[in-house]
Amino acid sequence: MNHKGWTNEKVAEFFDRPLLDLLLEAQQIHRQWHRPNEIQLSTLLSIKTGGCQEDCGYCSQSAFATSGVKAAKLLNRDEVIKAASEAKAAGSTRFCMGAAWREPKDRDMPALCEMIGSVKALGLETCMTLGMLSARQAGQLASAGLDFYNHNLDTSEDHYPKVVTTRRYSERLETLDHVRVAGMAVCCGGIIGMGETRSDRVKLLATLANLPEPPQSVPINALVPVQGTRLGDKALQTDDRLDELEFVRTIAVARLIMPQSVIRLSAGRESLSESSQALCFLAGASSIFTGDRLLTTRNCGSSKDSKLFEKLGLSAAPLGQPAAPPR
Ligand code: SAM
Ligand code: DTB
Ligand code: SF4
């Protein structure tokens, strides 16, 4: 047992429940803390694409992959402002800037801080995901006004060496500490469908819930199998498809053990049916990435999403609204 009391055994018990019981309880908890028919919209932009020195087995941007993604330089401020303005016009409230780096270089910090200021000036919430951060870099981003920092644990500590070998789990946890101490909100989750067992999913969620504070935002990604990546190729060759109901279950358990966090139905949404997406919302997901593109892979696009929202009676959360409803 650790300090928050979410033992692996307790989390595994949630996973083992009949799905309908689990969904009912997850939705009841969801309604205590979140508006049930509102979904927060975030938009991603790859501000520095490809050529990354890390060997993350799922990633199209790793220099170890043969995915065909070309390495590009850091975008300039005007390119970022243009994309952020378009995201705002499409109803997004948060703009997430991602860089294919192991960690940012100190010489990049002024340009990154300038981007944060420009996106905030549009009235959007800001998020960045740049790899590992030193305490000093986290402080610089926080001072520039960055609201969220995304840094995923990706999987359990046990399964991690099968996914990434160029950096340790403990280094990921250290970066999360730096982000929290600097006063930014933490966005941290993982990927489902990378050959992990249910026990790995249990351990990932328990680790997230037992952080000194649960992450304010928890992205649950389904592996997007990209050709030319180690794990993507494996999934494509073995026709090892994601079990959608196990994915829904994972969201429901995340909702139960981190009731106040916003759970994001993240990458891989494009391959989910409308019904599976509806189950993910019922399980407690209340945030998505919008637009045609994630970082390098395809996303649902706004016309598909508008139709889904209409069918389900969902609306986009307005800007500046806290996640929790009045209790
Ligand atoms: N380089 C930074 C890092 O890894 O922290 C930031 C960018 S990285 C692309 C952000 C996250 O995207 C990864 O941690 C991973 O969880 C997710 N991701 C990347 N490729 C993915 C894929 N093919 N399918 C699902 N999620 C993916
Ligand atoms: C997260 O958990 N999912 C987003 C965001 N954080 C940066 C990234 C998804 C990337 C999907 C693969 C791609 O488009 O390259
Ligand atoms: Fe690099 Fe991030 Fe991709 Fe890993 S996930 S290879 S760190 S861009």
XYZ file of N, CA and C in Angstrom, residues 198-316:
357
model
N -3.300 -6.792 -18.762
C -4.198 -6.009 -17.915
C -3.464 -5.569 -16.643
N -2.592 -6.446 -16.147
C -1.852 -6.084 -14.935
C -0.989 -4.826 -15.175
N -0.453 -4.667 -16.389
C 0.297 -3.441 -16.700
C -0.635 -2.221 -16.697
N -1.846 -2.421 -17.208
C -2.800 -1.287 -17.221
C -3.176 -0.911 -15.788
N -3.358 -1.934 -14.948
C -3.651 -1.695 -13.524
C -2.527 -0.865 -12.913
N -1.284 -1.297 -13.159
C -0.138 -0.629 -12.519
C 0.041 0.798 -13.050
N -0.176 0.989 -14.345
C -0.088 2.352 -14.894
C -1.081 3.272 -14.181
N -2.349 2.835 -14.101
C -3.365 3.709 -13.501
C -3.093 3.932 -12.020
N -2.631 2.885 -11.321
C -2.323 3.050 -9.891
C -1.184 4.048 -9.724
N -0.163 3.957 -10.578
C 0.964 4.902 -10.485
C 0.478 6.337 -10.694
N -0.396 6.528 -11.675
C -0.914 7.887 -11.944
C -1.708 8.410 -10.743
N -2.591 7.550 -10.223
C -3.462 7.994 -9.120
C -2.663 8.246 -7.843
N -1.528 7.574 -7.703
C -0.716 7.687 -6.486
C 0.396 8.728 -6.572
N 0.438 9.481 -7.663
C 1.405 10.588 -7.729
C 1.093 11.550 -6.577
N 2.043 12.395 -6.170
C 1.772 13.300 -5.042
C 0.424 14.032 -5.178
N 0.080 14.385 -6.425
C -1.295 14.831 -6.737
C -1.665 14.102 -8.009
N -2.912 13.579 -8.130
C -3.259 12.955 -9.416
C -3.159 14.004 -10.524
N -2.758 13.607 -11.729
C -2.639 14.605 -12.804
C -3.989 15.294 -13.019
N -3.942 16.594 -13.294
C -5.194 17.319 -13.550
C -5.830 16.819 -14.846
N -5.000 16.340 -15.759
C -5.498 15.878 -17.055
C -4.849 14.518 -17.348
N -5.654 13.547 -17.758
C -5.137 12.183 -17.985
C -5.496 11.714 -19.399
N -4.559 11.861 -20.344
C -4.843 11.373 -21.693
C -4.710 9.845 -21.764
N -5.761 9.201 -22.245
C -5.695 7.758 -22.493
C -5.668 7.591 -24.018
N -4.516 7.158 -24.514
C -4.319 6.984 -25.957
C -4.482 5.519 -26.319
N -5.066 5.263 -27.494
C -5.005 3.914 -28.061
C -3.847 3.949 -29.051
N -3.028 2.894 -29.056
C -1.897 2.896 -29.983
C -2.392 3.147 -31.410
N -1.810 4.164 -32.049
C -2.042 4.356 -33.486
C -0.926 3.567 -34.164
N -1.253 2.449 -34.808
C -0.169 1.624 -35.346
C 0.423 2.235 -36.608
N 1.598 2.818 -36.465
C 2.247 3.484 -37.603
C 3.252 2.520 -38.221
N 3.122 2.323 -39.544
C 4.057 1.456 -40.265
C 5.472 2.013 -40.147
N 6.445 1.117 -39.857
C 7.832 1.570 -39.735
C 8.225 1.841 -38.290
N 7.270 1.700 -37.365
C 7.612 1.777 -35.935
C 7.599 0.350 -35.391
N 8.427 0.096 -34.392
C 8.561 -1.277 -33.872
C 7.215 -1.818 -33.388
N 6.512 -1.054 -32.559
C 5.267 -1.569 -31.990
C 4.104 -1.483 -32.975
N 4.135 -0.469 -33.826
C 3.105 -0.338 -34.853
C 3.166 -1.511 -35.821
N 4.381 -1.841 -36.277
C 4.542 -2.966 -37.208
C 4.066 -4.263 -36.574
N 4.414 -4.447 -35.308
C 4.016 -5.666 -34.613
C 2.492 -5.780 -34.581
N 1.842 -4.672 -34.245
C 0.373 -4.676 -34.166
C -0.225 -4.939 -35.552
N 0.365 -4.347 -36.593
C -0.188 -4.509 -37.940
C 0.043 -5.935 -38.448
N 1.248 -6.468 -38.170
C 1.579 -7.805 -38.690
C 0.793 -8.909 -38.005
N 0.562 -8.746 -36.694
C -0.139 -9.820 -35.978
C -1.643 -9.580 -35.983
N -2.055 -8.490 -36.639
C -3.459 -8.104 -36.641
C -3.974 -8.036 -35.199
N -3.073 -7.556 -34.339
C -3.362 -7.496 -32.915
C -4.146 -6.205 -32.652
N -5.446 -6.271 -32.846
C -6.284 -5.070 -32.722
C -6.562 -4.749 -31.261
N -6.718 -3.475 -31.004
C -7.081 -3.034 -29.660
C -8.446 -3.610 -29.293
N -8.569 -4.132 -28.078
C -9.869 -4.582 -27.595
C -10.605 -3.335 -27.090
N -11.605 -2.900 -27.848
C -12.241 -1.601 -27.561
C -12.921 -1.592 -26.195
N -13.472 -2.739 -25.795
C -14.149 -2.750 -24.485
C -13.138 -2.694 -23.345
N -11.957 -3.263 -23.567
C -10.897 -3.151 -22.548
C -10.420 -1.695 -22.460
N -10.426 -1.012 -23.589
C -10.069 0.413 -23.621
C -11.106 1.224 -22.825
N -12.378 0.923 -23.046
C -13.459 1.600 -22.314
C -13.313 1.336 -20.812
N -13.041 0.088 -20.477
C -12.836 -0.301 -19.078
C -11.701 0.509 -18.445
N -10.627 0.687 -19.202
C -9.467 1.436 -18.682
C -9.878 2.870 -18.358
N -10.665 3.473 -19.235
C -11.142 4.845 -18.979
C -12.016 4.864 -17.724
N -12.907 3.875 -17.586
C -13.816 3.850 -16.425
C -13.028 3.728 -15.119
N -11.989 2.886 -15.129
C -11.202 2.715 -13.893
C -10.431 4.007 -13.596
N -9.891 4.631 -14.642
C -9.192 5.915 -14.443
C -10.156 6.919 -13.811
N -11.378 6.977 -14.306
C -12.385 7.900 -13.769
C -12.650 7.636 -12.292
N -12.745 6.320 -11.924
C -13.078 5.990 -10.534
C -11.953 6.334 -9.569
N -10.712 6.130 -9.987
C -9.632 6.341 -9.015
C -9.041 7.760 -9.073
N -9.431 8.532 -10.120
C -8.990 9.944 -10.192
C -10.218 10.801 -10.501
N -11.169 10.878 -9.547
C -12.487 11.455 -9.841
C -12.459 12.907 -10.326
N -11.481 13.687 -9.862
C -11.501 15.106 -10.254
C -10.696 15.387 -11.510
N -9.903 14.430 -11.958
C -9.078 14.656 -13.152
C -9.962 14.661 -14.403
N -9.503 15.400 -15.403
C -10.202 15.337 -16.696
C -9.547 14.221 -17.512
N -10.348 13.230 -17.892
C -9.814 12.108 -18.671
C -9.999 12.435 -20.162
N -8.903 12.348 -20.907
C -9.003 12.684 -22.340
C -8.956 11.425 -23.200
N -9.987 11.271 -24.027
C -9.996 10.224 -25.052
C -9.102 10.759 -26.166
N -7.869 10.222 -26.254
C -6.826 10.919 -27.018
C -6.532 10.258 -28.360
N -5.270 9.864 -28.588
C -4.929 9.282 -29.897
C -5.702 7.987 -30.111
N -5.923 7.664 -31.374
C -6.586 6.403 -31.708
C -8.097 6.532 -31.790
N -8.624 7.729 -31.540
C -10.079 7.921 -31.562
C -10.627 7.696 -32.961
N -9.796 8.007 -33.965
C -10.254 7.888 -35.359
C -10.656 6.456 -35.711
N -10.011 5.481 -35.045
C -10.334 4.092 -35.406
C -11.456 3.530 -34.531
N -11.973 4.318 -33.598
C -13.071 3.834 -32.759
C -14.408 4.135 -33.435
N -15.359 3.208 -33.307
C -16.698 3.470 -33.834
C -17.364 4.565 -32.994
N -18.441 5.139 -33.531
C -19.198 6.139 -32.756
C -19.690 5.529 -31.446
N -20.121 4.270 -31.511
C -20.651 3.635 -30.292
C -19.555 3.476 -29.245
N -18.345 3.081 -29.680
C -17.254 2.943 -28.708
C -16.891 4.298 -28.111
N -16.897 5.345 -28.950
C -16.603 6.683 -28.403
C -17.663 7.067 -27.374
N -18.934 6.751 -27.686
C -20.021 7.070 -26.732
C -19.780 6.329 -25.415
N -19.332 5.069 -25.499
C -19.043 4.320 -24.268
C -17.883 4.959 -23.495
N -16.889 5.473 -24.218
C -15.768 6.154 -23.550
C -16.279 7.383 -22.795
N -17.218 8.126 -23.400
C -17.777 9.300 -22.698
C -18.600 8.842 -21.491
N -19.340 7.768 -21.668
C -20.125 7.232 -20.539
C -19.189 6.789 -19.411
N -18.048 6.251 -19.786
C -17.070 5.777 -18.796
C -16.376 6.929 -18.079
N -16.536 8.167 -18.603
C -15.979 9.309 -17.876
C -14.968 10.144 -18.640
N -14.751 9.845 -19.931
C -13.878 10.739 -20.715
C -14.661 12.025 -20.998
N -14.019 13.188 -20.852
C -14.745 14.429 -21.137
C -13.841 15.452 -21.822
N -12.889 14.941 -22.596
C -12.014 15.826 -23.349
C -11.530 15.047 -24.571
N -11.345 15.753 -25.679
C -10.830 15.103 -26.903
C -9.869 16.072 -27.609
N -9.105 15.507 -28.544
C -8.340 16.341 -29.470
C -9.187 16.529 -30.722
N -9.266 17.776 -31.186
C -10.058 18.051 -32.385
C -9.140 18.289 -33.584
N -9.742 18.356 -34.749
C -8.983 18.646 -35.975
C -8.643 17.371 -36.743
N -8.084 17.588 -37.950
C -7.780 16.464 -38.855
C -6.520 15.720 -38.469
N -5.682 16.359 -37.661
C -4.368 15.824 -37.367
C -4.095 15.826 -35.869
N -3.360 14.807 -35.406
C -2.841 14.842 -34.035
C -1.480 15.531 -34.156
N -0.364 14.774 -34.000
C 0.943 15.375 -34.284
C 1.351 15.004 -35.705
N 1.428 13.698 -35.971
C 1.797 13.262 -37.330
C 0.742 12.337 -37.927
N -0.218 11.897 -37.116
C -1.214 10.934 -37.612
C -2.583 11.597 -37.722
N -3.507 10.861 -38.385
C -4.831 11.442 -38.656
C -5.721 11.447 -37.420
N -6.601 12.421 -37.387
C -7.605 12.496 -36.320
C -8.981 12.608 -36.994
N -10.051 12.612 -36.186
C -11.405 12.507 -36.736
C -11.827 13.651 -37.662
N -11.395 14.890 -37.356
C -11.838 16.025 -38.173
C -13.142 16.593 -37.640
N -13.346 17.910 -37.901
C -14.446 18.595 -37.216
C -15.824 18.203 -37.731
N -15.962 17.824 -39.015
C -17.331 17.546 -39.472
C -17.827 16.220 -38.873
N -16.931 15.223 -38.790
C -17.314 13.947 -38.140
C -17.666 14.193 -36.673
N -16.840 15.015 -36.025
C -17.058 15.267 -34.592
C -18.355 16.038 -34.356
N -18.661 17.022 -35.222
C -19.916 17.773 -35.026
C -21.103 16.825 -35.129
N -21.031 15.904 -36.104
C -22.154 14.956 -36.263
C -22.296 14.081 -35.033
N -21.145 13.617 -34.511
C -21.190 12.751 -33.327
C -21.763 13.530 -32.132
N -21.314 14.778 -31.971
C -21.810 15.583 -30.841
C -23.324 15.773 -30.959
N -23.792 15.999 -32.196
C -25.227 16.204 -32.382
C -25.995 14.932 -32.022
N -25.495 13.797 -32.509
C -26.186 12.527 -32.222
C -26.245 12.237 -30.734
N -25.157 12.602 -30.013
C -25.080 12.260 -28.595
C -25.604 13.389 -27.701
N -25.951 14.542 -28.302
C -26.415 15.674 -27.492
C -25.301 16.279 -26.655
N -24.093 16.235 -27.176
C -22.945 16.792 -26.436
C -22.663 18.213 -26.902
N -22.101 19.031 -26.016
C -21.652 20.347 -26.470
C -20.202 20.564 -26.052
N -19.560 21.510 -26.750
C -18.157 21.821 -26.447
C -18.112 22.719 -25.221
